[in-house]
């Protein structure tokens, strides 16, 4: 077994700021947010950042000026500024895969070169962007059409993980901007139900399949892609040549794309320095460009670029992703809060929590640091959530009154999208926003025993009735949250929002000294599935696994051909 070499320089939890934060955490455990607000009218002034269309209010967190200053020291101690610069300048910070990490180059509208191994990657990025633009324009003008000349009506993106969640989330978020009469579908699961239910609704003459896979070897994607190809060929009764009219590939793997039967002219390339969960800005975003038009896709990229400039240049105390990350570290490592909820008050952002789940959990769900040492502190939190107000009627009970502490981000938009002239929808929007404002206030303030008693007394309840119910109605409050209030939901602001979260994850990875850009933890299950698949197809009973797995597999094999 390889020796684990200790590199104390990098062990962040042995630093002075870490020790100081541990001390501050003892006091913070008894901090009352309600009291902090009542005693300091300038709390909001101290703890918010305005950036373009964004108001980031972090005042409803269990922090004070000492804590936040110490968190900045922790970031400095970790060499954050230099390490951010390393990412932007193409240093191979993905150390386990010896790769640069350059999703920021994909949305770089500056003029400076970005070098990987002394090679400027910007011309290639611009070439592919131009190819996406031309393809998108020709697709919309029907210059690119199906094998018998019919205009495309449906796009099916076949991909999984980062090759699915990003484009799916963005297309849902920006569907107000969609090209009329165009539908986009996302097929990811290897469960045949996913592709079969999608194919049922499609016309083979007017459907474009986008096979999105960085590696072009992912089992789920290649299985679904083959099924789509067989479906198209069997329905259209055409030749292999017509496949190129209905199938395009987004990948880094030219050989596999060709072997699948897709003409390289129909391949939109990207590069190994684009991580899967950071890839929606690359060719993986083709479905976005087709669905909302190239100009809107470019706006999305420009919004991310705005965030990149902010992140790269702004001081820590005005830097939204840095502050988001440090508050997350504070909860994870010092206040023992293991989960983080994302609650967008926007139905359009309903897929954002799932996207952020992969972004954050696949990046920082690590127990070995960059020096191959076991980490001695908590790393990535559990990320979860769903859109408000729906979530108020499902899991909010637990956030408000359970024994757990949960930190959360609340996200909302000032303007109602596209329905400005119809007053009914303005009423909807103000009801939505009143809940957005109310929930963070309620989580922070809570409701005390004396407030409940007075309220019940006002309602004419007797002392006995009050005593019977009052403890069930107490809200402890003190539940922390960030509020991100954005003027409009448009491509640019969405790009900024997503990039803020990407950078938050990077900052946390830097402080925890883990590599956020690999994902070895997904390998074992894949390997075992590779062993089990032939066992499912054979006639023999299985006995090579543990007794649980053997019996589960054998139950399947015994029953697979009977249905009684
Ligand atoms: O789940 C592992 C993973 O590698 C993700 O990181 C990635 O987004 C996904 O699989 C899909 O990979 P690919 O784009 O190569 O098909």
Coordinates of C-alpha atoms in Angstrom, one line a residue, residues 83-507:
X83 CA -5.7 29.3 -6.3
X84 CA -8.6 31.0 -8.0
X85 CA -6.1 32.5 -10.3
X86 CA -4.6 29.0 -11.0
X87 CA -8.0 27.9 -12.3
X88 CA -8.5 30.9 -14.6
X89 CA -5.0 30.6 -16.0
X90 CA -5.1 26.9 -17.0
X91 CA -2.9 25.4 -14.2
X92 CA -3.7 21.7 -13.9
X93 CA -5.6 22.0 -10.6
X94 CA -7.5 18.7 -11.2
X95 CA -4.5 16.9 -9.9
X96 CA -5.8 13.3 -9.9
X97 CA -6.5 13.5 -13.6
X98 CA -3.7 15.9 -14.5
X99 CA -6.1 18.3 -16.1
X100 CA -6.7 22.0 -16.2
X101 CA -10.2 23.2 -15.2
X102 CA -11.4 25.8 -17.7
X103 CA -15.2 26.0 -17.9
X104 CA -14.5 29.7 -17.4
X105 CA -12.6 29.9 -20.7
X106 CA -15.8 28.7 -22.4
X107 CA -17.5 31.9 -21.5
X108 CA -14.5 34.2 -21.7
X109 CA -15.4 37.3 -23.7
X110 CA -12.1 38.9 -22.9
X111 CA -9.2 39.2 -25.3
X112 CA -6.5 37.6 -23.3
X113 CA -5.3 34.1 -24.3
X114 CA -5.9 31.1 -22.0
X115 CA -3.1 28.7 -22.1
X116 CA -3.0 25.0 -21.4
X117 CA 0.5 23.5 -21.9
X118 CA 1.4 26.7 -23.7
X119 CA -1.4 26.3 -26.2
X120 CA -4.1 29.0 -26.4
X121 CA -7.4 27.3 -26.1
X122 CA -9.5 30.3 -27.0
X123 CA -9.5 30.0 -30.9
X124 CA -10.8 26.4 -30.7
X125 CA -13.5 27.5 -28.2
X126 CA -14.6 30.4 -30.5
X127 CA -14.6 28.0 -33.5
X128 CA -17.0 25.6 -31.8
X129 CA -19.2 28.5 -30.6
X130 CA -19.4 29.7 -34.2
X131 CA -20.3 26.2 -35.3
X132 CA -23.1 26.1 -32.7
X133 CA -24.3 29.5 -33.9
X134 CA -24.4 28.5 -37.5
X135 CA -26.1 25.2 -36.8
X136 CA -28.7 26.9 -34.6
X137 CA -29.5 29.5 -37.2
X138 CA -29.7 26.9 -40.0
X139 CA -31.9 24.7 -37.7
X140 CA -34.3 27.6 -37.1
X141 CA -34.5 28.6 -40.8
X142 CA -35.0 24.9 -41.7
X143 CA -31.9 24.9 -43.9
X144 CA -31.0 22.0 -41.7
X145 CA -34.0 19.6 -41.7
X146 CA -35.0 16.0 -41.5
X147 CA -34.1 13.3 -44.1
X148 CA -37.2 14.1 -46.2
X149 CA -36.9 17.9 -45.9
X150 CA -39.4 18.5 -43.0
X151 CA -38.7 21.1 -40.4
X152 CA -37.6 19.8 -37.0
X153 CA -40.2 20.1 -34.3
X154 CA -38.5 18.2 -31.5
X155 CA -35.1 17.9 -30.0
X156 CA -34.1 15.0 -27.8
X157 CA -31.0 15.4 -25.7
X158 CA -29.7 12.0 -24.7
X159 CA -27.1 12.3 -21.9
X160 CA -26.8 11.8 -18.2
X161 CA -25.2 13.6 -15.2
X162 CA -23.6 16.8 -16.4
X163 CA -24.5 16.0 -20.0
X164 CA -28.2 16.2 -18.9
X165 CA -28.8 18.1 -15.7
X166 CA -27.3 21.5 -16.8
X167 CA -29.0 21.8 -20.2
X168 CA -32.3 20.4 -18.8
X169 CA -32.3 22.8 -15.9
X170 CA -31.5 25.8 -18.2
X171 CA -34.1 24.9 -20.8
X172 CA -36.7 24.6 -18.1
X173 CA -35.6 27.9 -16.5
X174 CA -35.6 29.8 -19.8
X175 CA -38.6 28.2 -21.5
X176 CA -40.3 31.6 -21.6
X177 CA -37.6 32.4 -24.2
X178 CA -38.2 29.3 -26.2
X179 CA -38.4 29.3 -30.0
X180 CA -42.2 28.9 -30.8
X181 CA -43.3 25.4 -31.8
X182 CA -40.1 23.7 -30.7
X183 CA -40.1 21.0 -28.0
X184 CA -37.1 19.8 -26.1
X185 CA -36.9 16.5 -24.4
X186 CA -34.2 15.1 -22.1
X187 CA -33.6 11.3 -21.8
X188 CA -31.1 10.2 -19.2
X189 CA -32.2 7.1 -17.3
X190 CA -31.2 3.7 -18.7
X191 CA -34.7 2.6 -17.5
X192 CA -36.3 1.9 -20.8
X193 CA -39.4 3.8 -19.6
X194 CA -37.6 7.0 -20.1
X195 CA -36.8 6.7 -23.7
X196 CA -39.9 4.7 -24.7
X197 CA -42.3 7.2 -23.2
X198 CA -40.4 9.9 -25.0
X199 CA -40.3 8.1 -28.3
X200 CA -44.0 7.4 -28.2
X201 CA -44.7 11.1 -28.5
X202 CA -42.3 11.8 -31.4
X203 CA -42.4 11.9 -35.2
X204 CA -39.2 10.3 -36.6
X205 CA -39.4 12.7 -39.6
X206 CA -39.1 15.8 -37.5
X207 CA -37.0 14.8 -34.5
X208 CA -33.3 15.7 -34.0
X209 CA -31.4 13.5 -31.5
X210 CA -28.4 15.1 -29.7
X211 CA -26.1 12.5 -28.2
X212 CA -24.4 14.3 -25.3
X213 CA -21.5 12.5 -23.7
X214 CA -18.1 13.7 -22.8
X215 CA -16.6 10.2 -23.0
X216 CA -19.2 8.7 -25.4
X217 CA -18.8 5.5 -23.4
X218 CA -21.4 6.1 -20.6
X219 CA -23.6 3.0 -20.4
X220 CA -26.9 4.8 -20.0
X221 CA -26.3 7.3 -22.8
X222 CA -25.0 4.8 -25.3
X223 CA -27.8 2.4 -24.6
X224 CA -30.4 5.1 -25.1
X225 CA -28.6 6.4 -28.2
X226 CA -28.6 3.0 -29.8
X227 CA -32.3 2.5 -29.0
X228 CA -33.0 5.9 -30.6
X229 CA -31.0 5.0 -33.6
X230 CA -32.7 1.7 -34.0
X231 CA -36.1 3.4 -33.6
X232 CA -35.3 6.0 -36.2
X233 CA -34.0 3.4 -38.8
X234 CA -36.9 1.1 -38.3
X235 CA -39.5 3.8 -38.7
X236 CA -37.9 5.8 -41.5
X237 CA -36.8 2.9 -43.5
X238 CA -33.9 4.9 -44.7
X239 CA -30.2 4.3 -45.0
X240 CA -27.4 4.8 -42.5
X241 CA -26.6 8.0 -44.4
X242 CA -29.7 9.6 -43.2
X243 CA -28.6 9.1 -39.6
X244 CA -26.4 12.1 -40.0
X245 CA -29.4 14.3 -40.7
X246 CA -31.1 13.2 -37.4
X247 CA -28.2 12.6 -35.0
X248 CA -25.5 14.9 -33.7
X249 CA -22.9 14.3 -31.1
X250 CA -21.5 16.4 -28.3
X251 CA -18.3 14.8 -27.1
X252 CA -14.5 14.8 -26.6
X253 CA -14.2 11.3 -28.2
X254 CA -14.1 11.5 -32.0
X255 CA -13.4 7.8 -32.6
X256 CA -16.4 6.6 -30.5
X257 CA -18.6 9.2 -32.3
X258 CA -17.6 7.8 -35.7
X259 CA -18.0 4.2 -34.6
X260 CA -21.6 5.1 -33.5
X261 CA -22.2 6.2 -37.1
X262 CA -22.3 10.0 -36.6
X263 CA -20.5 12.0 -39.2
X264 CA -17.7 14.2 -37.7
X265 CA -19.3 17.2 -39.3
X266 CA -22.2 16.7 -37.0
X267 CA -19.9 16.4 -33.9
X268 CA -19.5 19.4 -31.6
X269 CA -16.3 19.0 -29.8
X270 CA -15.2 19.9 -26.3
X271 CA -12.2 19.1 -24.3
X272 CA -10.9 17.1 -21.3
X273 CA -10.5 20.3 -19.2
X274 CA -14.3 20.7 -19.1
X275 CA -15.7 18.8 -16.2
X276 CA -19.1 17.0 -16.8
X277 CA -21.0 19.0 -14.2
X278 CA -19.4 22.3 -15.5
X279 CA -20.1 21.6 -19.2
X280 CA -23.4 23.4 -20.0
X281 CA -21.3 26.3 -21.3
X282 CA -19.6 24.0 -23.9
X283 CA -21.0 22.1 -26.9
X284 CA -23.1 20.3 -24.2
X285 CA -25.2 23.5 -24.3
X286 CA -26.3 22.9 -27.9
X287 CA -29.9 21.9 -26.9
X288 CA -30.1 25.3 -25.0
X289 CA -29.0 27.2 -28.1
X290 CA -31.5 25.4 -30.3
X291 CA -34.3 25.8 -27.8
X292 CA -33.9 29.5 -26.9
X293 CA -31.8 30.7 -29.9
X294 CA -28.0 31.4 -30.1
X295 CA -28.2 35.0 -28.9
X296 CA -29.9 33.9 -25.7
X297 CA -27.3 31.1 -25.3
X298 CA -24.6 33.7 -25.7
X299 CA -26.3 35.9 -23.1
X300 CA -26.2 33.0 -20.7
X301 CA -22.4 32.7 -21.3
X302 CA -22.0 36.5 -20.8
X303 CA -23.8 36.3 -17.5
X304 CA -21.4 33.6 -16.3
X305 CA -18.6 35.8 -17.6
X306 CA -19.9 38.7 -15.4
X307 CA -19.8 36.3 -12.4
X308 CA -16.2 35.2 -13.4
X309 CA -14.9 38.8 -13.4
X310 CA -16.6 39.5 -10.1
X311 CA -15.2 36.3 -8.5
X312 CA -11.7 36.8 -9.9
X313 CA -11.3 40.5 -9.0
X314 CA -13.5 41.4 -6.1
X315 CA -12.3 41.6 -2.5
X316 CA -13.5 38.7 -0.4
X317 CA -15.9 41.0 1.6
X318 CA -17.7 41.9 -1.6
X319 CA -17.4 38.7 -3.4
X320 CA -20.7 36.8 -3.5
X321 CA -19.4 33.3 -4.3
X322 CA -16.6 33.6 -1.7
X323 CA -19.1 34.7 1.0
X324 CA -21.6 32.0 0.0
X325 CA -18.8 29.4 0.3
X326 CA -17.4 30.7 3.6
X327 CA -20.9 30.7 5.2
X328 CA -21.3 27.1 4.0
X329 CA -17.9 26.2 5.6
X330 CA -19.0 27.9 8.8
X331 CA -22.1 25.7 9.0
X332 CA -20.5 22.5 7.9
X333 CA -17.3 22.6 9.9
X334 CA -18.1 24.8 12.9
X335 CA -21.8 24.6 13.6
X336 CA -22.3 21.0 12.6
X337 CA -25.0 21.6 10.1
X338 CA -24.8 18.8 7.5
X339 CA -27.4 19.7 5.0
X340 CA -28.1 22.7 2.8
X341 CA -31.5 23.4 1.2
X342 CA -31.9 25.3 -2.1
X343 CA -35.4 26.9 -2.4
X344 CA -36.1 28.9 -5.6
X345 CA -39.3 30.8 -5.4
X346 CA -39.7 30.3 -9.1
X347 CA -41.3 27.4 -10.9
X348 CA -39.0 28.0 -13.8
X349 CA -36.1 27.1 -11.4
X350 CA -37.7 23.9 -10.3
X351 CA -34.7 21.9 -11.6
X352 CA -32.1 24.1 -10.0
X353 CA -31.8 22.1 -6.7
X354 CA -31.2 18.8 -8.6
X355 CA -28.6 20.5 -10.8
X356 CA -26.8 22.0 -7.8
X357 CA -27.0 18.6 -6.1
X358 CA -24.7 17.1 -8.8
X359 CA -22.5 20.3 -9.0
X360 CA -21.8 20.3 -5.2
X361 CA -22.1 16.7 -4.1
X362 CA -20.2 15.2 -7.0
X363 CA -17.5 17.9 -6.6
X364 CA -16.9 18.0 -2.9
X365 CA -18.2 14.7 -1.6
X366 CA -14.6 13.6 -0.8
X367 CA -12.8 12.1 2.1
X368 CA -9.2 12.2 0.7
X369 CA -7.4 15.5 0.3
X370 CA -5.2 16.7 -2.5
X371 CA -2.1 15.3 -0.7
X372 CA -3.8 11.8 -0.5
X373 CA -4.4 12.3 3.2
X374 CA -7.7 11.4 4.9
X375 CA -9.5 14.6 5.7
X376 CA -10.0 15.2 9.4
X377 CA -13.0 17.5 9.0
X378 CA -16.4 17.5 7.2
X379 CA -16.5 18.2 3.5
X380 CA -19.4 18.6 1.1
X381 CA -22.9 18.9 2.6
X382 CA -26.0 17.2 1.5
X383 CA -27.7 19.5 -1.0
X384 CA -31.4 19.3 -1.6
X385 CA -34.5 21.3 -2.0
X386 CA -37.4 22.2 -4.3
X387 CA -39.3 25.2 -5.5
X388 CA -41.3 27.3 -3.2
X389 CA -44.2 27.6 -2.4
X390 CA -44.7 23.9 -3.0
X391 CA -41.9 23.0 -0.6
X392 CA -43.7 24.9 2.2
X393 CA -46.4 22.3 2.0
X394 CA -44.0 19.4 2.2
X395 CA -40.7 19.6 4.1
X396 CA -40.8 23.1 5.6
X397 CA -42.4 21.7 8.8
X398 CA -39.0 19.9 9.5
X399 CA -37.0 23.0 8.7
X400 CA -39.1 25.1 11.1
X401 CA -39.7 22.8 14.0
X402 CA -37.5 19.7 13.9
X403 CA -34.5 18.9 16.0
X404 CA -32.2 19.6 13.1
X405 CA -30.6 22.8 12.0
X406 CA -30.7 23.4 8.2
X407 CA -29.2 26.2 6.3
X408 CA -30.8 27.4 3.1
X409 CA -30.6 29.6 0.1
X410 CA -33.8 31.3 -1.0
X411 CA -33.9 32.6 -4.5
X412 CA -36.5 34.9 -6.2
X413 CA -37.0 37.4 -9.0
X414 CA -38.4 40.9 -8.6
X415 CA -40.3 40.8 -11.9
X416 CA -42.8 38.4 -13.1
X417 CA -41.7 36.9 -16.3
X418 CA -43.7 37.7 -19.4
X419 CA -47.1 38.2 -17.8
X420 CA -46.8 41.9 -17.0
X421 CA -49.9 42.8 -18.8
X422 CA -52.2 40.3 -17.2
X423 CA -53.0 41.5 -13.6
X424 CA -54.0 38.0 -12.4
X425 CA -50.4 36.9 -12.8
X426 CA -49.1 40.0 -10.9
X427 CA -51.3 38.9 -8.1
X428 CA -49.8 35.4 -8.3
X429 CA -46.3 36.9 -8.3
X430 CA -46.9 39.1 -5.2
X431 CA -48.4 36.1 -3.4
X432 CA -45.2 34.1 -4.3
X433 CA -42.9 36.9 -3.2
X434 CA -44.8 37.5 0.1
X435 CA -44.1 33.8 0.9
X436 CA -40.5 34.2 -0.1
X437 CA -40.0 37.2 2.3
X438 CA -42.1 35.6 5.0
X439 CA -40.3 32.3 5.2
X440 CA -36.8 33.7 5.8
X441 CA -38.3 36.1 8.3
X442 CA -40.2 33.2 10.1
X443 CA -37.1 31.0 10.0
X444 CA -35.0 33.7 11.6
X445 CA -37.5 35.1 14.2
X446 CA -39.4 32.1 15.2
X447 CA -42.3 32.5 17.6
X448 CA -41.9 32.5 21.4
X449 CA -44.0 31.0 24.1
X450 CA -45.1 34.4 25.3
X451 CA -46.1 35.5 21.8
X452 CA -48.1 32.3 21.3
X453 CA -49.8 32.6 24.7
X454 CA -50.8 36.2 23.9
X455 CA -52.1 35.2 20.5
X456 CA -54.2 32.4 21.9
X457 CA -55.5 34.6 24.7
X458 CA -56.6 37.1 22.1
X459 CA -58.5 34.3 20.4
X460 CA -60.4 33.8 23.6
X461 CA -58.8 30.5 24.6
X462 CA -58.8 29.4 28.2
X463 CA -55.6 28.8 30.2
X464 CA -56.2 25.0 30.0
X465 CA -56.6 25.2 26.2
X466 CA -53.5 27.4 25.9
X467 CA -51.4 25.0 28.0
X468 CA -52.6 22.0 26.0
X469 CA -51.4 23.5 22.6
X470 CA -48.8 26.2 23.1
X471 CA -45.7 24.0 23.1
X472 CA -46.6 22.6 19.7
X473 CA -46.8 26.0 18.3
X474 CA -43.4 27.3 19.4
X475 CA -40.9 28.0 16.6
X476 CA -37.4 28.2 18.0
X477 CA -36.3 30.4 15.0
X478 CA -32.6 31.0 14.5
X479 CA -32.7 29.0 11.3
X480 CA -30.2 30.6 8.9
X481 CA -30.7 31.5 5.3
X482 CA -29.3 33.6 2.4
X483 CA -31.7 35.5 0.2
X484 CA -30.7 36.0 -3.4
X485 CA -33.2 38.5 -5.0
X486 CA -32.6 39.1 -8.7
X487 CA -34.4 41.7 -10.8
X488 CA -35.3 39.5 -13.8
X489 CA -35.1 35.9 -14.8
X490 CA -33.3 36.2 -18.1
X491 CA -30.4 34.3 -19.7
X492 CA -27.8 36.7 -18.5
X493 CA -28.9 36.6 -14.8
X494 CA -29.3 32.8 -14.9
X495 CA -25.7 32.5 -16.2
X496 CA -24.5 34.6 -13.4
X497 CA -26.4 32.7 -10.8
X498 CA -25.1 29.3 -12.0
X499 CA -21.5 30.6 -12.1
X500 CA -21.8 31.9 -8.6
X501 CA -22.7 28.4 -7.4
X502 CA -19.8 26.9 -9.4
X503 CA -17.4 29.2 -7.8
X504 CA -18.9 28.6 -4.3
X505 CA -18.1 24.9 -4.8
X506 CA -14.5 25.7 -6.0
X507 CA -13.8 27.9 -2.9

